[in-house]
mmCIF file of N, CA and C in Angstrom:
data_model
loop_
_atom_site.group_PDB
_atom_site.id
_atom_site.type_symbol
_atom_site.label_atom_id
_atom_site.label_comp_id
_atom_site.label_asym_id
_atom_site.label_seq_id
_atom_site.Cartn_x
_atom_site.Cartn_y
_atom_site.Cartn_z
ATOM 1 N N MET U 1 89.448 33.456 43.863
ATOM 2 C CA MET U 1 89.184 34.878 44.326
ATOM 3 C C MET U 1 87.868 35.150 44.687
ATOM 4 N N GLY U 2 86.775 34.451 44.082
ATOM 5 C CA GLY U 2 85.415 34.690 44.390
ATOM 6 C C GLY U 2 85.073 34.135 45.823
ATOM 7 N N CYS U 3 85.934 33.066 46.184
ATOM 8 C CA CYS U 3 85.529 32.395 47.514
ATOM 9 C C CYS U 3 86.247 33.316 48.514
ATOM 10 N N ARG U 4 87.163 34.013 48.308
ATOM 11 C CA ARG U 4 87.677 34.900 49.500
ATOM 12 C C ARG U 4 86.858 36.158 49.546
ATOM 13 N N ARG U 5 86.288 36.486 48.433
ATOM 14 C CA ARG U 5 85.512 37.795 48.505
ATOM 15 C C ARG U 5 84.160 37.482 49.369
ATOM 16 N N ALA U 6 83.598 36.056 49.073
ATOM 17 C CA ALA U 6 82.396 35.754 49.669
ATOM 18 C C ALA U 6 82.793 35.727 51.146
ATOM 19 N N ALA U 7 83.789 35.044 51.554
ATOM 20 C CA ALA U 7 84.130 34.707 52.931
ATOM 21 C C ALA U 7 84.336 36.035 53.690
ATOM 22 N N LYS U 8 85.086 37.089 53.135
ATOM 23 C CA LYS U 8 85.176 38.496 53.701
ATOM 24 C C LYS U 8 83.847 39.138 53.776
ATOM 25 N N GLY U 9 82.863 39.062 52.613
ATOM 26 C CA GLY U 9 81.582 39.670 52.925
ATOM 27 C C GLY U 9 80.797 38.993 53.960
ATOM 28 N N VAL U 10 80.926 37.725 54.182
ATOM 29 C CA VAL U 10 80.291 37.080 55.292
ATOM 30 C C VAL U 10 80.827 37.380 56.705
ATOM 31 N N GLY U 11 82.125 37.621 56.793
ATOM 32 C CA GLY U 11 82.758 37.993 58.053
ATOM 33 C C GLY U 11 82.421 39.416 58.394
ATOM 34 N N ASP U 12 82.304 40.448 57.364
ATOM 35 C CA ASP U 12 81.997 41.660 57.750
ATOM 36 C C ASP U 12 80.482 41.806 57.916
ATOM 37 N N PHE U 13 79.562 40.966 57.480
ATOM 38 C CA PHE U 13 78.188 40.818 57.850
ATOM 39 C C PHE U 13 78.057 40.485 59.157
ATOM 40 N N LEU U 14 78.915 39.306 59.675
ATOM 41 C CA LEU U 14 78.792 38.952 61.066
ATOM 42 C C LEU U 14 79.309 40.036 62.114
ATOM 43 N N ILE U 15 80.379 40.635 61.779
ATOM 44 C CA ILE U 15 80.750 41.671 62.575
ATOM 45 C C ILE U 15 79.929 42.820 62.798
ATOM 46 N N GLU U 16 79.185 43.151 61.743
ATOM 47 C CA GLU U 16 78.370 44.156 61.892
ATOM 48 C C GLU U 16 77.019 43.714 62.723
ATOM 49 N N THR U 17 76.583 42.554 62.370
ATOM 50 C CA THR U 17 75.382 42.115 63.255
ATOM 51 C C THR U 17 75.677 41.889 64.674
ATOM 52 N N VAL U 18 76.869 41.378 64.863
ATOM 53 C CA VAL U 18 77.223 41.149 66.479
ATOM 54 C C VAL U 18 77.337 42.653 67.081
ATOM 55 N N GLY U 19 78.003 43.546 66.383
ATOM 56 C CA GLY U 19 78.034 45.011 66.838
ATOM 57 C C GLY U 19 76.731 45.707 67.095
ATOM 58 N N GLU U 20 75.873 45.481 66.190
ATOM 59 C CA GLU U 20 74.499 46.046 66.466
ATOM 60 C C GLU U 20 73.818 45.305 67.649
ATOM 61 N N LEU U 21 73.880 44.125 67.774
ATOM 62 C CA LEU U 21 73.254 43.357 68.887
ATOM 63 C C LEU U 21 73.898 43.933 70.068
ATOM 64 N N VAL U 22 75.240 43.986 70.177
ATOM 65 C CA VAL U 22 75.842 44.547 71.442
ATOM 66 C C VAL U 22 75.534 45.941 71.721
ATOM 67 N N ALA U 23 75.398 46.716 70.734
ATOM 68 C CA ALA U 23 74.809 48.206 70.810
ATOM 69 C C ALA U 23 73.371 48.179 71.385
ATOM 70 N N GLU U 24 72.505 47.289 70.981
ATOM 71 C CA GLU U 24 71.233 47.269 71.448
ATOM 72 C C GLU U 24 70.997 46.805 72.758
ATOM 73 N N VAL U 25 71.838 45.750 73.203
ATOM 74 C CA VAL U 25 72.016 45.429 74.537
ATOM 75 C C VAL U 25 72.309 46.461 75.597
ATOM 76 N N ILE U 26 73.297 47.080 75.255
ATOM 77 C CA ILE U 26 73.899 48.236 75.888
ATOM 78 C C ILE U 26 72.736 49.388 76.081
ATOM 79 N N LEU U 27 72.090 49.749 74.968
ATOM 80 C CA LEU U 27 71.198 50.792 75.145
ATOM 81 C C LEU U 27 69.956 50.392 75.983
ATOM 82 N N ASN U 28 69.571 49.138 75.800
ATOM 83 C CA ASN U 28 68.456 48.492 76.707
ATOM 84 C C ASN U 28 68.810 48.483 78.217
ATOM 85 N N LEU U 29 70.119 47.997 78.365
ATOM 86 C CA LEU U 29 70.505 48.247 79.708
ATOM 87 C C LEU U 29 70.603 49.573 80.324
ATOM 88 N N LEU U 30 71.052 50.732 79.561
ATOM 89 C CA LEU U 30 70.953 52.051 79.784
ATOM 90 C C LEU U 30 69.682 52.515 80.047
ATOM 91 N N ALA U 31 68.701 52.215 79.244
ATOM 92 C CA ALA U 31 67.275 52.540 79.386
ATOM 93 C C ALA U 31 66.785 52.086 80.903
ATOM 94 N N CYS U 32 67.045 50.836 81.134
ATOM 95 C CA CYS U 32 66.470 50.162 82.363
ATOM 96 C C CYS U 32 67.144 50.737 83.447
ATOM 97 N N ALA U 33 68.347 51.029 83.557
ATOM 98 C CA ALA U 33 69.111 51.836 84.550
ATOM 99 C C ALA U 33 68.422 53.178 84.771
ATOM 100 N N LEU U 34 68.341 53.985 83.702
ATOM 101 C CA LEU U 34 67.696 55.250 83.892
ATOM 102 C C LEU U 34 66.276 55.232 84.279
ATOM 103 N N LEU U 35 65.578 54.297 83.845
ATOM 104 C CA LEU U 35 64.199 54.177 84.349
ATOM 105 C C LEU U 35 64.226 53.597 85.941
ATOM 106 N N ALA U 36 65.010 52.980 86.331
ATOM 107 C CA ALA U 36 65.306 52.469 87.783
ATOM 108 C C ALA U 36 65.659 53.583 88.647
ATOM 109 N N CYS U 37 66.669 54.489 88.087
ATOM 110 C CA CYS U 37 67.067 55.608 88.966
ATOM 111 C C CYS U 37 65.945 56.633 89.069
ATOM 112 N N LEU U 38 65.085 56.776 88.073
ATOM 113 C CA LEU U 38 64.082 57.830 88.192
ATOM 114 C C LEU U 38 63.009 57.321 89.107
ATOM 115 N N ALA U 39 62.658 56.032 89.023
ATOM 116 C CA ALA U 39 61.686 55.594 89.935
ATOM 117 C C ALA U 39 62.338 55.476 91.352
ATOM 118 N N LEU U 40 63.457 55.263 91.668
ATOM 119 C CA LEU U 40 64.075 55.474 92.870
ATOM 120 C C LEU U 40 64.075 56.829 93.454
ATOM 121 N N ILE U 41 64.494 57.837 92.512
ATOM 122 C CA ILE U 41 64.401 59.195 92.995
ATOM 123 C C ILE U 41 62.974 59.643 93.315
ATOM 124 N N ALA U 42 61.991 59.179 92.650
ATOM 125 C CA ALA U 42 60.586 59.415 92.955
ATOM 126 C C ALA U 42 60.234 58.837 94.266
ATOM 127 N N TYR U 43 60.592 57.569 94.438
ATOM 128 C CA TYR U 43 60.134 56.857 95.794
ATOM 129 C C TYR U 43 60.689 57.502 96.905
ATOM 130 N N LEU U 44 62.045 57.852 96.861
ATOM 131 C CA LEU U 44 63.054 58.569 97.949
ATOM 132 C C LEU U 44 62.315 59.953 98.356
ATOM 133 N N SER U 45 62.077 60.660 97.132
ATOM 134 C CA SER U 45 61.526 61.952 97.268
ATOM 135 C C SER U 45 60.278 61.888 98.035
ATOM 136 N N TRP U 46 59.276 61.028 97.622
ATOM 137 C CA TRP U 46 57.901 60.838 98.328
ATOM 138 C C TRP U 46 58.106 60.578 99.636
ATOM 139 N N SER U 47 58.933 59.476 99.991
ATOM 140 C CA SER U 47 59.166 59.053 101.418
ATOM 141 C C SER U 47 59.756 60.183 102.244
ATOM 142 N N PHE U 48 60.463 61.042 101.677
ATOM 143 C CA PHE U 48 61.138 62.039 102.561
ATOM 144 C C PHE U 48 59.993 63.230 102.842
ATOM 145 N N SER U 49 59.357 63.692 101.813
ATOM 146 C CA SER U 49 58.090 64.651 101.951
ATOM 147 C C SER U 49 57.276 64.718 100.663
ATOM 148 N N PRO U 50 56.148 64.266 101.039
ATOM 149 C CA PRO U 50 55.171 64.335 99.799
ATOM 150 C C PRO U 50 54.835 65.745 99.372
ATOM 151 N N ARG U 51 54.794 66.734 100.219
ATOM 152 C CA ARG U 51 54.394 67.982 100.012
ATOM 153 C C ARG U 51 55.603 68.514 99.213
ATOM 154 N N LEU U 52 56.748 68.355 99.643
ATOM 155 C CA LEU U 52 57.872 68.962 98.593
ATOM 156 C C LEU U 52 57.926 68.270 97.361
ATOM 157 N N THR U 53 57.669 66.989 97.428
ATOM 158 C CA THR U 53 57.705 66.274 96.053
ATOM 159 C C THR U 53 56.504 66.915 94.915
ATOM 160 N N ILE U 54 55.483 67.059 95.533
ATOM 161 C CA ILE U 54 54.331 67.812 94.732
ATOM 162 C C ILE U 54 54.852 69.184 94.325
ATOM 163 N N ALA U 55 55.440 70.011 95.287
ATOM 164 C CA ALA U 55 55.820 71.280 94.967
ATOM 165 C C ALA U 55 57.205 71.042 93.862
ATOM 166 N N GLY U 56 57.872 70.222 94.053
ATOM 167 C CA GLY U 56 59.069 70.263 93.105
ATOM 168 C C GLY U 56 58.497 69.724 91.747
ATOM 169 N N ALA U 57 57.725 68.909 91.752
ATOM 170 C CA ALA U 57 57.010 68.522 90.382
ATOM 171 C C ALA U 57 56.401 69.642 89.788
ATOM 172 N N GLY U 58 55.610 70.496 90.394
ATOM 173 C CA GLY U 58 55.008 71.705 89.875
ATOM 174 C C GLY U 58 56.143 72.496 89.406
ATOM 175 N N LEU U 59 57.151 72.954 90.053
ATOM 176 C CA LEU U 59 58.019 73.718 89.670
ATOM 177 C C LEU U 59 58.853 73.123 88.494
ATOM 178 N N LEU U 60 59.031 71.879 88.306
ATOM 179 C CA LEU U 60 59.536 71.215 87.220
ATOM 180 C C LEU U 60 58.728 71.401 85.880
ATOM 181 N N SER U 61 57.369 71.358 86.117
ATOM 182 C CA SER U 61 56.352 71.459 85.235
ATOM 183 C C SER U 61 56.326 72.825 84.686
ATOM 184 N N LEU U 62 56.393 73.839 85.493
ATOM 185 C CA LEU U 62 56.613 75.128 85.104
ATOM 186 C C LEU U 62 57.759 75.402 84.176
ATOM 187 N N PHE U 63 59.135 74.810 84.582
ATOM 188 C CA PHE U 63 60.222 75.008 83.940
ATOM 189 C C PHE U 63 60.020 74.304 82.630
ATOM 190 N N LEU U 64 59.487 73.216 82.456
ATOM 191 C CA LEU U 64 59.330 72.484 81.223
ATOM 192 C C LEU U 64 58.429 73.292 80.270
ATOM 193 N N ALA U 65 57.351 73.671 80.796
ATOM 194 C CA ALA U 65 56.327 74.532 80.162
ATOM 195 C C ALA U 65 56.947 75.834 79.564
ATOM 196 N N HIS U 66 57.737 76.636 80.209
ATOM 197 C CA HIS U 66 58.415 77.597 79.661
ATOM 198 C C HIS U 66 59.479 77.239 78.639
ATOM 199 N N GLY U 67 60.175 76.200 78.826
ATOM 200 C CA GLY U 67 61.182 75.693 77.898
ATOM 201 C C GLY U 67 60.462 75.342 76.716
ATOM 202 N N ALA U 68 59.358 74.620 76.599
ATOM 203 C CA ALA U 68 58.521 74.282 75.520
ATOM 204 C C ALA U 68 58.126 75.629 74.835
ATOM 205 N N TRP U 69 57.580 76.625 75.460
ATOM 206 C CA TRP U 69 57.101 77.613 74.925
ATOM 207 C C TRP U 69 58.137 78.413 74.273
ATOM 208 N N GLN U 70 59.380 78.480 74.892
ATOM 209 C CA GLN U 70 60.733 79.200 74.146
ATOM 210 C C GLN U 70 60.891 78.460 72.951
ATOM 211 N N THR U 71 61.027 77.161 73.009
ATOM 212 C CA THR U 71 61.464 76.326 72.017
ATOM 213 C C THR U 71 60.526 76.428 70.738
ATOM 214 N N PHE U 72 59.366 76.362 70.911
ATOM 215 C CA PHE U 72 58.368 76.210 69.851
ATOM 216 C C PHE U 72 57.633 77.555 69.364
ATOM 217 N N ARG U 73 57.886 78.681 70.048
ATOM 218 C CA ARG U 73 57.331 79.891 69.526
ATOM 219 C C ARG U 73 58.014 80.596 68.469
ATOM 220 N N ALA U 74 57.547 81.642 67.859
ATOM 221 C CA ALA U 74 58.281 82.118 66.817
ATOM 222 C C ALA U 74 59.580 82.936 67.297
ATOM 223 N N PRO U 75 60.529 82.685 66.498
ATOM 224 C CA PRO U 75 61.806 83.356 67.128
ATOM 225 C C PRO U 75 61.684 84.872 67.234
ATOM 226 N N ALA U 76 62.241 85.218 68.231
ATOM 227 C CA ALA U 76 62.383 86.754 68.484
ATOM 228 C C ALA U 76 63.546 87.288 67.829
ATOM 229 N N LYS U 77 63.732 88.463 67.807
ATOM 230 C CA LYS U 77 64.874 89.178 67.163
ATOM 231 C C LYS U 77 65.935 88.882 68.112
ATOM 232 N N GLY U 78 67.154 88.647 67.777
ATOM 233 C CA GLY U 78 68.179 88.476 68.639
ATOM 234 C C GLY U 78 68.238 86.896 69.141
ATOM 235 N N ARG U 79 69.183 86.692 70.097
ATOM 236 C CA ARG U 79 69.392 85.200 70.545
ATOM 237 C C ARG U 79 68.555 85.185 71.767
ATOM 238 N N ARG U 80 68.414 84.007 72.235
ATOM 239 C CA ARG U 80 67.896 83.689 73.662
ATOM 240 C C ARG U 80 68.817 83.958 74.559
ATOM 241 N N ARG U 81 68.507 84.526 75.863
ATOM 242 C CA ARG U 81 69.378 84.736 76.759
ATOM 243 C C ARG U 81 68.945 84.287 78.106
ATOM 244 N N GLY U 82 69.798 84.104 79.100
ATOM 245 C CA GLY U 82 69.493 83.883 80.303
ATOM 246 C C GLY U 82 68.470 82.551 80.699
ATOM 247 N N LEU U 83 67.311 82.923 81.405
ATOM 248 C CA LEU U 83 66.423 81.842 81.573
ATOM 249 C C LEU U 83 65.810 81.354 80.477
ATOM 250 N N ALA U 84 65.672 81.910 79.419
ATOM 251 C CA ALA U 84 64.851 81.423 78.298
ATOM 252 C C ALA U 84 65.982 80.404 77.620
ATOM 253 N N ALA U 85 67.089 80.490 77.478
ATOM 254 C CA ALA U 85 67.981 79.511 76.952
ATOM 255 C C ALA U 85 68.181 78.410 77.841
ATOM 256 N N VAL U 86 68.319 78.484 79.167
ATOM 257 C CA VAL U 86 68.334 77.459 79.969
ATOM 258 C C VAL U 86 67.065 76.536 80.103
ATOM 259 N N THR U 87 65.788 77.243 80.148
ATOM 260 C CA THR U 87 64.631 76.363 79.974
ATOM 261 C C THR U 87 64.474 75.775 78.575
ATOM 262 N N ALA U 88 64.900 76.271 77.539
ATOM 263 C CA ALA U 88 64.821 75.734 76.235
ATOM 264 C C ALA U 88 65.787 74.421 76.326
ATOM 265 N N GLY U 89 66.887 74.737 76.668
ATOM 266 C CA GLY U 89 67.825 73.577 76.748
ATOM 267 C C GLY U 89 67.499 72.436 77.747
ATOM 268 N N GLY U 90 66.890 72.800 78.843
ATOM 269 C CA GLY U 90 66.309 71.804 79.649
ATOM 270 C C GLY U 90 65.202 71.001 79.230
ATOM 271 N N PHE U 91 64.202 71.735 78.312
ATOM 272 C CA PHE U 91 63.243 70.989 77.790
ATOM 273 C C PHE U 91 63.747 70.036 76.820
ATOM 274 N N THR U 92 64.655 70.490 75.898
ATOM 275 C CA THR U 92 65.225 69.675 74.803
ATOM 276 C C THR U 92 65.840 68.401 75.393
ATOM 277 N N LEU U 93 66.673 68.616 76.262
ATOM 278 C CA LEU U 93 67.190 67.501 77.049
ATOM 279 C C LEU U 93 66.268 66.489 77.514
ATOM 280 N N ILE U 94 65.198 66.900 78.220
ATOM 281 C CA ILE U 94 64.192 66.018 78.931
ATOM 282 C C ILE U 94 63.290 65.389 77.847
ATOM 283 N N ALA U 95 63.052 66.118 76.678
ATOM 284 C CA ALA U 95 62.348 65.559 75.567
ATOM 285 C C ALA U 95 63.104 64.484 74.890
ATOM 286 N N MET U 96 64.387 64.642 74.743
ATOM 287 C CA MET U 96 65.171 63.685 74.183
ATOM 288 C C MET U 96 65.499 62.545 75.082
ATOM 289 N N THR U 97 65.348 62.653 76.397
ATOM 290 C CA THR U 97 65.390 61.591 77.392
ATOM 291 C C THR U 97 64.120 60.888 77.396
ATOM 292 N N ALA U 98 63.063 61.476 77.202
ATOM 293 C CA ALA U 98 61.840 60.932 77.200
ATOM 294 C C ALA U 98 61.666 60.064 75.844
ATOM 295 N N LEU U 99 62.128 60.583 74.740
ATOM 296 C CA LEU U 99 62.193 59.752 73.667
ATOM 297 C C LEU U 99 63.052 58.611 73.579
ATOM 298 N N PHE U 100 64.169 58.604 74.308
ATOM 299 C CA PHE U 100 65.059 57.476 74.428
ATOM 300 C C PHE U 100 64.338 56.358 75.282
ATOM 301 N N LEU U 101 63.676 56.765 76.325
ATOM 302 C CA LEU U 101 63.016 55.939 77.110
ATOM 303 C C LEU U 101 61.904 55.133 76.495
ATOM 304 N N LEU U 102 61.212 56.066 75.632
ATOM 305 C CA LEU U 102 60.090 55.416 74.792
ATOM 306 C C LEU U 102 60.508 54.422 73.785
ATOM 307 N N LEU U 103 61.744 54.679 73.354
ATOM 308 C CA LEU U 103 62.177 53.800 72.221
ATOM 309 C C LEU U 103 62.848 52.467 72.918
ATOM 310 N N TYR U 104 63.527 52.748 73.866
ATOM 311 C CA TYR U 104 64.327 51.631 74.463
ATOM 312 C C TYR U 104 63.736 51.056 75.692
ATOM 313 N N GLY U 105 63.110 52.037 76.595
ATOM 314 C CA GLY U 105 62.578 51.367 77.767
ATOM 315 C C GLY U 105 61.347 50.479 77.736
ATOM 316 N N THR U 106 60.718 50.536 76.682
ATOM 317 C CA THR U 106 59.631 49.758 76.454
ATOM 318 C C THR U 106 59.870 48.390 76.302
ATOM 319 N N GLY U 107 61.199 48.194 75.817
ATOM 320 C CA GLY U 107 61.768 46.736 75.730
ATOM 321 C C GLY U 107 62.255 46.142 77.118
ATOM 322 N N CYS U 108 62.479 47.033 78.043
ATOM 323 C CA CYS U 108 62.926 46.583 79.372
ATOM 324 C C CYS U 108 61.746 45.626 80.129
ATOM 325 N N ASN U 109 62.228 44.538 80.296
ATOM 326 C CA ASN U 109 61.380 43.529 81.002
ATOM 327 C C ASN U 109 61.468 43.532 82.551
ATOM 328 N N CYS U 110 62.021 44.647 82.957
ATOM 329 C CA CYS U 110 62.270 44.706 84.448
ATOM 330 C C CYS U 110 60.961 45.200 85.132
ATOM 331 N N LEU U 111 59.811 45.617 84.491
ATOM 332 C CA LEU U 111 58.814 46.197 85.191
ATOM 333 C C LEU U 111 57.757 45.126 85.299
#
């Protein structure tokens, strides 16, 4: 009985370890693909029009600044509506993407 339990424990450990390794590889590949897509978008945008690229980056910065302000300020009475909800959601999404790239994109050896 003890031998079967030990074998089952070892098998469960191996399955969990292999599953974690596969998940880590998938997350690293996803981070590398996302980083490559962002670099390609920046390159194509700059080659199309440097002025529009800088203007777009400025508008994106304003969007993110407003979203950060809406996210971290003291909550107002009532719910967020309209532009405030969109910018707060956009800021949250981009902050989570940046955190994902910080955690998994640093292990990408494609750079």
